[in-house]
Coordinates of C-alpha atoms in Angstrom, one line a residue:
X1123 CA -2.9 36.1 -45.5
X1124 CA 0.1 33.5 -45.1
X1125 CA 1.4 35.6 -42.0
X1126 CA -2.4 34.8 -40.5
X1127 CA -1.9 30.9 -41.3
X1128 CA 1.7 30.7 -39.8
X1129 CA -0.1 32.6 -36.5
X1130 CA -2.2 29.8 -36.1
X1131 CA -0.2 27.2 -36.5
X1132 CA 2.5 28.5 -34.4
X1133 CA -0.4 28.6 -31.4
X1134 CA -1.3 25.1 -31.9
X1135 CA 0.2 23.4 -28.7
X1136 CA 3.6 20.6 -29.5
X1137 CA 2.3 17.2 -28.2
X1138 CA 5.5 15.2 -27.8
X1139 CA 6.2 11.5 -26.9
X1140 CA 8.2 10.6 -23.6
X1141 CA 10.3 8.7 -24.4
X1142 CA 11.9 5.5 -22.1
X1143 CA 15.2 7.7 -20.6
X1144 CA 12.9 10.8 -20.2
X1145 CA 10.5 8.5 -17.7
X1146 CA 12.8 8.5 -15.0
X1147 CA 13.4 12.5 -14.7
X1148 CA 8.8 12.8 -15.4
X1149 CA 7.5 14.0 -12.2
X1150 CA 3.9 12.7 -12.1
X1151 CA 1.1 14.9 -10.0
X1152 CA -0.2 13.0 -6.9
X1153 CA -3.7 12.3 -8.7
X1154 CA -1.5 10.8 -11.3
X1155 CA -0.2 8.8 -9.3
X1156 CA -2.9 7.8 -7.1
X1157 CA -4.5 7.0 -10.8
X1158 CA -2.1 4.7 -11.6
X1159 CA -1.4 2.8 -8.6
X1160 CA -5.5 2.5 -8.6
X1161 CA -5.7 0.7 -12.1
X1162 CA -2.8 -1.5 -10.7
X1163 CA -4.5 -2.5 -6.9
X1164 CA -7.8 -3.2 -9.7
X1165 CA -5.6 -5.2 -11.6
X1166 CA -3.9 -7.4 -8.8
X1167 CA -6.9 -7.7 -7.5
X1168 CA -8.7 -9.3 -10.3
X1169 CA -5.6 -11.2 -10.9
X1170 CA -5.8 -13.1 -7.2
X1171 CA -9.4 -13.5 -7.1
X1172 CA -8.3 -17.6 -7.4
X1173 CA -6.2 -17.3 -4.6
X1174 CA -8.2 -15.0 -2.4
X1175 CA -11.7 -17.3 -2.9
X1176 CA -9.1 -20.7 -2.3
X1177 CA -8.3 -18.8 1.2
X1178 CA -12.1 -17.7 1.7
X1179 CA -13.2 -21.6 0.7
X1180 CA -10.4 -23.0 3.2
X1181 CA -11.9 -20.8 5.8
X1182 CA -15.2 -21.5 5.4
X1183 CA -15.4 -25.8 4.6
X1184 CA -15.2 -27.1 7.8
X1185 CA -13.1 -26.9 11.2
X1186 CA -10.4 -29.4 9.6
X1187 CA -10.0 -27.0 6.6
X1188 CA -10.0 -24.2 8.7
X1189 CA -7.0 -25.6 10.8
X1190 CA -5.5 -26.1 7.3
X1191 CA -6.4 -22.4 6.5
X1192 CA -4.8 -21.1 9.8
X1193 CA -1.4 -23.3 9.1
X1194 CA -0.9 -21.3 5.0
X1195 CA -1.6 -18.0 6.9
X1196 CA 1.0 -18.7 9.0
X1197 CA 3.8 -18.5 7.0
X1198 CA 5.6 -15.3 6.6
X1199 CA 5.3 -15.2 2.5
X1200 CA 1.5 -16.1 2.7
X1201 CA 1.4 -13.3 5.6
X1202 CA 3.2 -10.7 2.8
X1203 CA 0.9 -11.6 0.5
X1204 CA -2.3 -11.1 2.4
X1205 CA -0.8 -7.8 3.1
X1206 CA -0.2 -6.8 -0.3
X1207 CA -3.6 -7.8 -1.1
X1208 CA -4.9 -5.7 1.6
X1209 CA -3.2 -2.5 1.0
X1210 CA -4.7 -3.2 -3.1
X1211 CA -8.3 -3.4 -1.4
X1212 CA -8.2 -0.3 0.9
X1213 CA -6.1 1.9 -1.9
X1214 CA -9.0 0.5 -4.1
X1215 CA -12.0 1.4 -2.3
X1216 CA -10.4 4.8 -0.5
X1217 CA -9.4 5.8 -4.5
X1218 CA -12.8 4.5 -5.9
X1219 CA -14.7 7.0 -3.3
X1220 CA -12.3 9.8 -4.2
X1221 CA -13.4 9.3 -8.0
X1222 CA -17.3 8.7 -7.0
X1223 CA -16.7 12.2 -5.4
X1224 CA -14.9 14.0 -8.8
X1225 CA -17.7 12.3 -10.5
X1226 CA -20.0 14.3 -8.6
X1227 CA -17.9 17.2 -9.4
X1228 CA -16.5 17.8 -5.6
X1229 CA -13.1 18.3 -5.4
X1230 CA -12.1 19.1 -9.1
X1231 CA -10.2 22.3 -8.6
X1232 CA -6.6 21.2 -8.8
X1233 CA -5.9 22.0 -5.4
X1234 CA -8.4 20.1 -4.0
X1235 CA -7.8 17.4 -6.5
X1236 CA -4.0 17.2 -5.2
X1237 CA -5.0 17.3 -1.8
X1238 CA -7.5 14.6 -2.0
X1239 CA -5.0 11.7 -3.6
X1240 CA -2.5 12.8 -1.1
X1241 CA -5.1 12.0 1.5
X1242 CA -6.3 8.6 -0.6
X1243 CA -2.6 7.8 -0.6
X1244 CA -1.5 8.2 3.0
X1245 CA -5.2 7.0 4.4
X1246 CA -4.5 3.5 2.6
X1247 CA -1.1 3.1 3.6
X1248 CA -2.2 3.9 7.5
X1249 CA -4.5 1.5 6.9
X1250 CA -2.8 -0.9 5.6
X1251 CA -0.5 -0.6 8.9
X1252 CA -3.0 -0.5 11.1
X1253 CA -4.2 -4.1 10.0
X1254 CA -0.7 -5.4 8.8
X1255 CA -0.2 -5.1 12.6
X1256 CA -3.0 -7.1 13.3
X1257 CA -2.1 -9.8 10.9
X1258 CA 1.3 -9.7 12.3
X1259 CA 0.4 -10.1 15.9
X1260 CA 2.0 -6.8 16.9
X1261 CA -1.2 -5.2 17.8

């Protein structure tokens, strides 16, 4: 009876904590990752909305604000930032389909879960290119 009881707690899985210096050497899936750096585009996001409707209300006021507007977006940091801000948006909304799509259970096998935030990944950094190159005049 006590060799049946040791049986079953020896199957129970170990759930251990990760500790700080263990982080480093963790090797995350790709839907981990595209999970994470979602939750963090949301977060940057939300946390610009001031300076992304100050841009918006500078474009939109009149032709002297919108002179002012063109002379911030300009500048090289402003430019860096806009570009940040884009690649959050288009990692956001490519990522945010991608999980409408597991919601509707397509695309849940692991494969095809891996594949898909690989795809999310490198669809929002070519798109981010493709209009940093725009913004930058290169294009």
């Amino acid at each position: 009876m006590v060799d049946a009881q040791n049986e079953v707690k020896n199957t129970k899985p170990v759930y251990r904590n990760i500790g700080l210096a263990q982080l480093i050497h963790y090797r995350l899936p790709w839907a981990g990752k595209v999970s994470i750096l979602h939750r963090i585009s949301g977060a940057v996001l939300f946390l610009m909305l001031p300076f992304i409707l100050y841009l918006l209300d500078q474009s939109l006021a009149s032709e002297l604000s919108y002179q002012k507007f063109q002379a911030i977006t300009n500048h090289i940091l402003v430019k860096i930032i806009c570009l940040g801000l884009i690649w959050c948006f288009l990692h956001h909304f490519c990522a945010g389909i991608r999980y409408l799509l597991l919601d509707l259970e397509i695309g849940v096998e692991k494969s095809e879960s891996n594949r898909s935030a690989i795809v999310v990944f490198v669809l929002g950094v070519a798109l981010t290119a493709a209009v940093g190159l725009k913004l930058f005049g290169l294009y």
